């Protein structure tokens, strides 16, 4: 009975390895199907993200400064 379990365990290890190999083959096939951006598209996207992040940082900084001034005005005696 124990021998049968050992054989079954060895078979499942081969199945696991085979299924992992199959998964990685599928990943490779999916990656080949991706439409990657061109250098120009990538550059435009990076610039857009950088500009939006800068605008957001300035906006939050202005709000922080305004609220700090407001709290200082309210709580100063």
Tab-separated table of N, CA and C in Angstrom:
chain	number	residue	atom	x	y	z
A	1	UNK	N	0.820	-1.188	0.000
A	1	UNK	CA	0.000	0.000	0.000
A	1	UNK	C	0.866	1.254	0.000
A	2	UNK	N	1.912	1.252	0.794
A	2	UNK	CA	2.790	2.416	0.851
A	2	UNK	C	3.553	2.580	-0.460
A	3	UNK	N	3.870	1.480	-1.124
A	3	UNK	CA	4.590	1.551	-2.391
A	3	UNK	C	3.723	2.246	-3.433
A	4	UNK	N	2.452	1.944	-3.451
A	4	UNK	CA	1.535	2.579	-4.394
A	4	UNK	C	1.463	4.082	-4.185
A	5	UNK	N	1.509	4.498	-2.945
A	5	UNK	CA	1.471	5.932	-2.658
A	5	UNK	C	2.747	6.617	-3.138
A	6	UNK	N	3.894	5.948	-2.970
A	6	UNK	CA	5.159	6.529	-3.423
A	6	UNK	C	5.160	6.700	-4.932
A	7	UNK	N	4.666	5.700	-5.629
A	7	UNK	CA	4.611	5.773	-7.084
A	7	UNK	C	3.674	6.897	-7.506
A	8	UNK	N	2.574	7.017	-6.808
A	8	UNK	CA	1.616	8.057	-7.135
A	8	UNK	C	2.229	9.442	-6.890
A	9	UNK	N	2.980	9.567	-5.820
A	9	UNK	CA	3.617	10.847	-5.507
A	9	UNK	C	4.646	11.206	-6.574
A	10	UNK	N	5.410	10.228	-7.051
A	10	UNK	CA	6.394	10.507	-8.093
A	10	UNK	C	5.701	10.934	-9.376
A	11	UNK	N	4.597	10.317	-9.683
A	11	UNK	CA	3.847	10.676	-10.882
A	11	UNK	C	3.291	12.086	-10.797
A	12	UNK	N	2.836	12.468	-9.621
A	12	UNK	CA	2.292	13.818	-9.480
A	12	UNK	C	3.396	14.863	-9.576
A	13	UNK	N	4.613	14.525	-9.129
A	13	UNK	CA	5.724	15.466	-9.276
A	13	UNK	C	6.016	15.717	-10.750
A	14	UNK	N	5.970	14.665	-11.553
A	14	UNK	CA	6.187	14.828	-12.991
A	14	UNK	C	5.061	15.655	-13.600
A	15	UNK	N	3.837	15.409	-13.117
A	15	UNK	CA	2.703	16.182	-13.622
A	15	UNK	C	2.829	17.653	-13.234
A	16	UNK	N	3.300	17.915	-12.032
A	16	UNK	CA	3.466	19.296	-11.587
A	16	UNK	C	4.525	19.993	-12.429
A	17	UNK	N	5.631	19.324	-12.654
A	17	UNK	CA	6.701	19.913	-13.464
A	17	UNK	C	6.213	20.152	-14.890
A	18	UNK	N	5.502	19.189	-15.442
A	18	UNK	CA	4.980	19.338	-16.801
A	18	UNK	C	3.970	20.483	-16.872
A	19	UNK	N	3.132	20.608	-15.852
A	19	UNK	CA	2.147	21.690	-15.867
A	19	UNK	C	2.823	23.049	-15.694
A	20	UNK	N	3.885	23.118	-14.888
A	20	UNK	CA	4.616	24.376	-14.748
A	20	UNK	C	5.285	24.773	-16.062
A	21	UNK	N	5.861	23.799	-16.741
A	21	UNK	CA	6.472	24.073	-18.043
A	21	UNK	C	5.410	24.579	-19.017
A	22	UNK	N	4.243	23.964	-18.980
A	22	UNK	CA	3.147	24.379	-19.849
A	22	UNK	C	2.701	25.807	-19.524
A	23	UNK	N	2.636	26.134	-18.243
A	23	UNK	CA	2.235	27.484	-17.840
A	23	UNK	C	3.220	28.514	-18.379
A	24	UNK	N	4.513	28.239	-18.260
A	24	UNK	CA	5.507	29.192	-18.748
A	24	UNK	C	5.474	29.314	-20.273
A	25	UNK	N	5.161	28.235	-20.967
A	25	UNK	CA	5.001	28.317	-22.422
A	25	UNK	C	3.816	29.212	-22.776
A	26	UNK	N	2.732	29.087	-21.995
A	26	UNK	CA	1.566	29.933	-22.227
A	26	UNK	C	1.883	31.397	-21.930
A	27	UNK	N	2.644	31.658	-20.867
A	27	UNK	CA	3.063	33.032	-20.560
A	27	UNK	C	3.853	33.621	-21.721
A	28	UNK	N	4.770	32.839	-22.250
A	28	UNK	CA	5.603	33.306	-23.359
A	28	UNK	C	4.731	33.640	-24.572
A	29	UNK	N	3.741	32.788	-24.842
A	29	UNK	CA	2.848	33.032	-25.972
A	29	UNK	C	2.025	34.300	-25.751
A	30	UNK	N	1.563	34.528	-24.529
A	30	UNK	CA	0.786	35.729	-24.229
A	30	UNK	C	1.637	36.985	-24.357
A	31	UNK	N	2.872	36.922	-23.906
A	31	UNK	CA	3.756	38.086	-23.983
A	31	UNK	C	4.044	38.440	-25.437
A	32	UNK	N	4.124	37.441	-26.302
A	32	UNK	CA	4.352	37.707	-27.725
A	32	UNK	C	3.154	38.414	-28.356
A	33	UNK	N	1.954	38.219	-27.803
A	33	UNK	CA	0.747	38.837	-28.357
A	33	UNK	C	0.560	40.286	-27.917
A	34	UNK	N	1.306	40.735	-26.933
A	34	UNK	CA	1.154	42.095	-26.422
A	34	UNK	C	1.614	43.091	-27.478
A	35	UNK	N	0.846	44.156	-27.627
A	35	UNK	CA	1.247	45.245	-28.512
A	35	UNK	C	2.028	46.238	-27.669
A	36	UNK	N	3.339	46.220	-27.802
A	36	UNK	CA	4.198	47.080	-27.003
A	36	UNK	C	4.222	48.472	-27.610
A	37	UNK	N	4.305	49.516	-26.771
A	37	UNK	CA	4.342	50.876	-27.318
A	37	UNK	C	5.670	51.159	-28.014
A	38	UNK	N	5.597	52.065	-28.971
A	38	UNK	CA	6.827	52.492	-29.632
A	38	UNK	C	7.594	53.416	-28.684
A	39	UNK	N	8.826	53.732	-29.054
A	39	UNK	CA	9.625	54.628	-28.207
A	39	UNK	C	8.958	55.991	-28.085
A	40	UNK	N	8.364	56.465	-29.167
A	40	UNK	CA	7.706	57.771	-29.146
A	40	UNK	C	6.483	57.753	-28.223
A	41	UNK	N	5.670	56.700	-28.319
A	41	UNK	CA	4.503	56.575	-27.444
A	41	UNK	C	4.920	56.473	-25.982
A	42	UNK	N	5.959	55.717	-25.733
A	42	UNK	CA	6.459	55.551	-24.367
A	42	UNK	C	6.950	56.885	-23.811
A	43	UNK	N	7.677	57.624	-24.640
A	43	UNK	CA	8.210	58.923	-24.221
A	43	UNK	C	7.071	59.888	-23.894
A	44	UNK	N	6.039	59.921	-24.731
A	44	UNK	CA	4.889	60.793	-24.488
A	44	UNK	C	4.171	60.410	-23.195
A	45	UNK	N	4.025	59.126	-22.945
A	45	UNK	CA	3.351	58.672	-21.728
A	45	UNK	C	4.152	59.038	-20.484
A	46	UNK	N	5.467	58.878	-20.544
A	46	UNK	CA	6.321	59.221	-19.399
A	46	UNK	C	6.253	60.715	-19.121
A	47	UNK	N	6.279	61.524	-20.164
A	47	UNK	CA	6.193	62.975	-19.990
A	47	UNK	C	4.837	63.358	-19.392
A	48	UNK	N	3.767	62.742	-19.869
A	48	UNK	CA	2.434	63.036	-19.342
A	48	UNK	C	2.338	62.686	-17.861
A	49	UNK	N	2.868	61.545	-17.478
A	49	UNK	CA	2.839	61.136	-16.072
A	49	UNK	C	3.668	62.089	-15.221
A	50	UNK	N	4.835	62.477	-15.705
A	50	UNK	CA	5.697	63.396	-14.953
A	50	UNK	C	5.019	64.751	-14.769
A	51	UNK	N	4.382	65.257	-15.817
A	51	UNK	CA	3.693	66.549	-15.723
A	51	UNK	C	2.530	66.465	-14.743
A	52	UNK	N	1.730	65.422	-14.841
A	52	UNK	CA	0.592	65.282	-13.930
A	52	UNK	C	1.040	65.108	-12.484
A	53	UNK	N	2.105	64.370	-12.255
A	53	UNK	CA	2.632	64.212	-10.891
A	53	UNK	C	3.131	65.544	-10.348
A	54	UNK	N	3.791	66.324	-11.189
A	54	UNK	CA	4.279	67.637	-10.759
A	54	UNK	C	3.114	68.559	-10.408
A	55	UNK	N	2.088	68.569	-11.235
A	55	UNK	CA	0.903	69.384	-10.954
A	55	UNK	C	0.266	68.948	-9.640
A	56	UNK	N	0.158	67.661	-9.425
A	56	UNK	CA	-0.442	67.139	-8.196
A	56	UNK	C	0.381	67.532	-6.970
A	57	UNK	N	1.699	67.432	-7.065
A	57	UNK	CA	2.570	67.781	-5.936
A	57	UNK	C	2.435	69.264	-5.606
A	58	UNK	N	2.401	70.108	-6.625
A	58	UNK	CA	2.239	71.548	-6.394
A	58	UNK	C	0.879	71.825	-5.755
A	59	UNK	N	-0.168	71.182	-6.244
A	59	UNK	CA	-1.520	71.355	-5.705
A	59	UNK	C	-1.577	70.959	-4.231
A	60	UNK	N	-1.036	69.811	-3.899
A	60	UNK	CA	-1.039	69.355	-2.507
A	60	UNK	C	-0.179	70.276	-1.642
A	61	UNK	N	0.934	70.746	-2.157
A	61	UNK	CA	1.785	71.675	-1.414
A	61	UNK	C	1.076	72.983	-1.113
A	62	UNK	N	0.359	73.513	-2.094
A	62	UNK	CA	-0.396	74.754	-1.887
A	62	UNK	C	-1.486	74.535	-0.846
A	63	UNK	N	-2.217	73.435	-0.952
A	63	UNK	CA	-3.252	73.140	0.043
A	63	UNK	C	-2.654	72.979	1.435
A	64	UNK	N	-1.544	72.287	1.536
A	64	UNK	CA	-0.892	72.089	2.829
A	64	UNK	C	-0.480	73.423	3.431
A	65	UNK	N	0.094	74.272	2.632
A	65	UNK	CA	0.519	75.588	3.111
A	65	UNK	C	-0.684	76.426	3.538
A	66	UNK	N	-1.755	76.372	2.756
A	66	UNK	CA	-2.959	77.136	3.088
A	66	UNK	C	-3.573	76.643	4.395
A	67	UNK	N	-3.697	75.345	4.559
A	67	UNK	CA	-4.274	74.812	5.798
A	67	UNK	C	-3.370	75.089	6.997
A	68	UNK	N	-2.071	75.030	6.807
A	68	UNK	CA	-1.149	75.337	7.908
A	68	UNK	C	-1.322	76.783	8.345
A	69	UNK	N	-1.406	77.681	7.380
A	69	UNK	CA	-1.612	79.094	7.708
A	69	UNK	C	-2.953	79.305	8.395
A	70	UNK	N	-3.981	78.620	7.919
A	70	UNK	CA	-5.310	78.728	8.519
A	70	UNK	C	-5.301	78.227	9.957
A	71	UNK	N	-4.697	77.073	10.209
A	71	UNK	CA	-4.637	76.533	11.567
A	71	UNK	C	-3.796	77.418	12.483
A	72	UNK	N	-2.707	77.966	11.955
A	72	UNK	CA	-1.889	78.883	12.757
A	72	UNK	C	-2.692	80.126	13.130
A	73	UNK	N	-3.494	80.622	12.203
A	73	UNK	CA	-4.320	81.794	12.460
A	73	UNK	C	-5.398	81.487	13.498
A	74	UNK	N	-6.027	80.330	13.386
A	74	UNK	CA	-7.107	79.959	14.301
A	74	UNK	C	-6.574	79.679	15.699
A	75	UNK	N	-5.486	78.934	15.819
A	75	UNK	CA	-5.020	78.471	17.121
A	75	UNK	C	-3.946	79.352	17.753
A	76	UNK	N	-3.571	80.444	17.118
A	76	UNK	CA	-2.574	81.327	17.743
A	76	UNK	C	-3.283	82.287	18.697
A	77	UNK	N	-2.667	82.519	19.850
A	77	UNK	CA	-3.289	83.410	20.833
A	77	UNK	C	-2.345	84.468	21.256
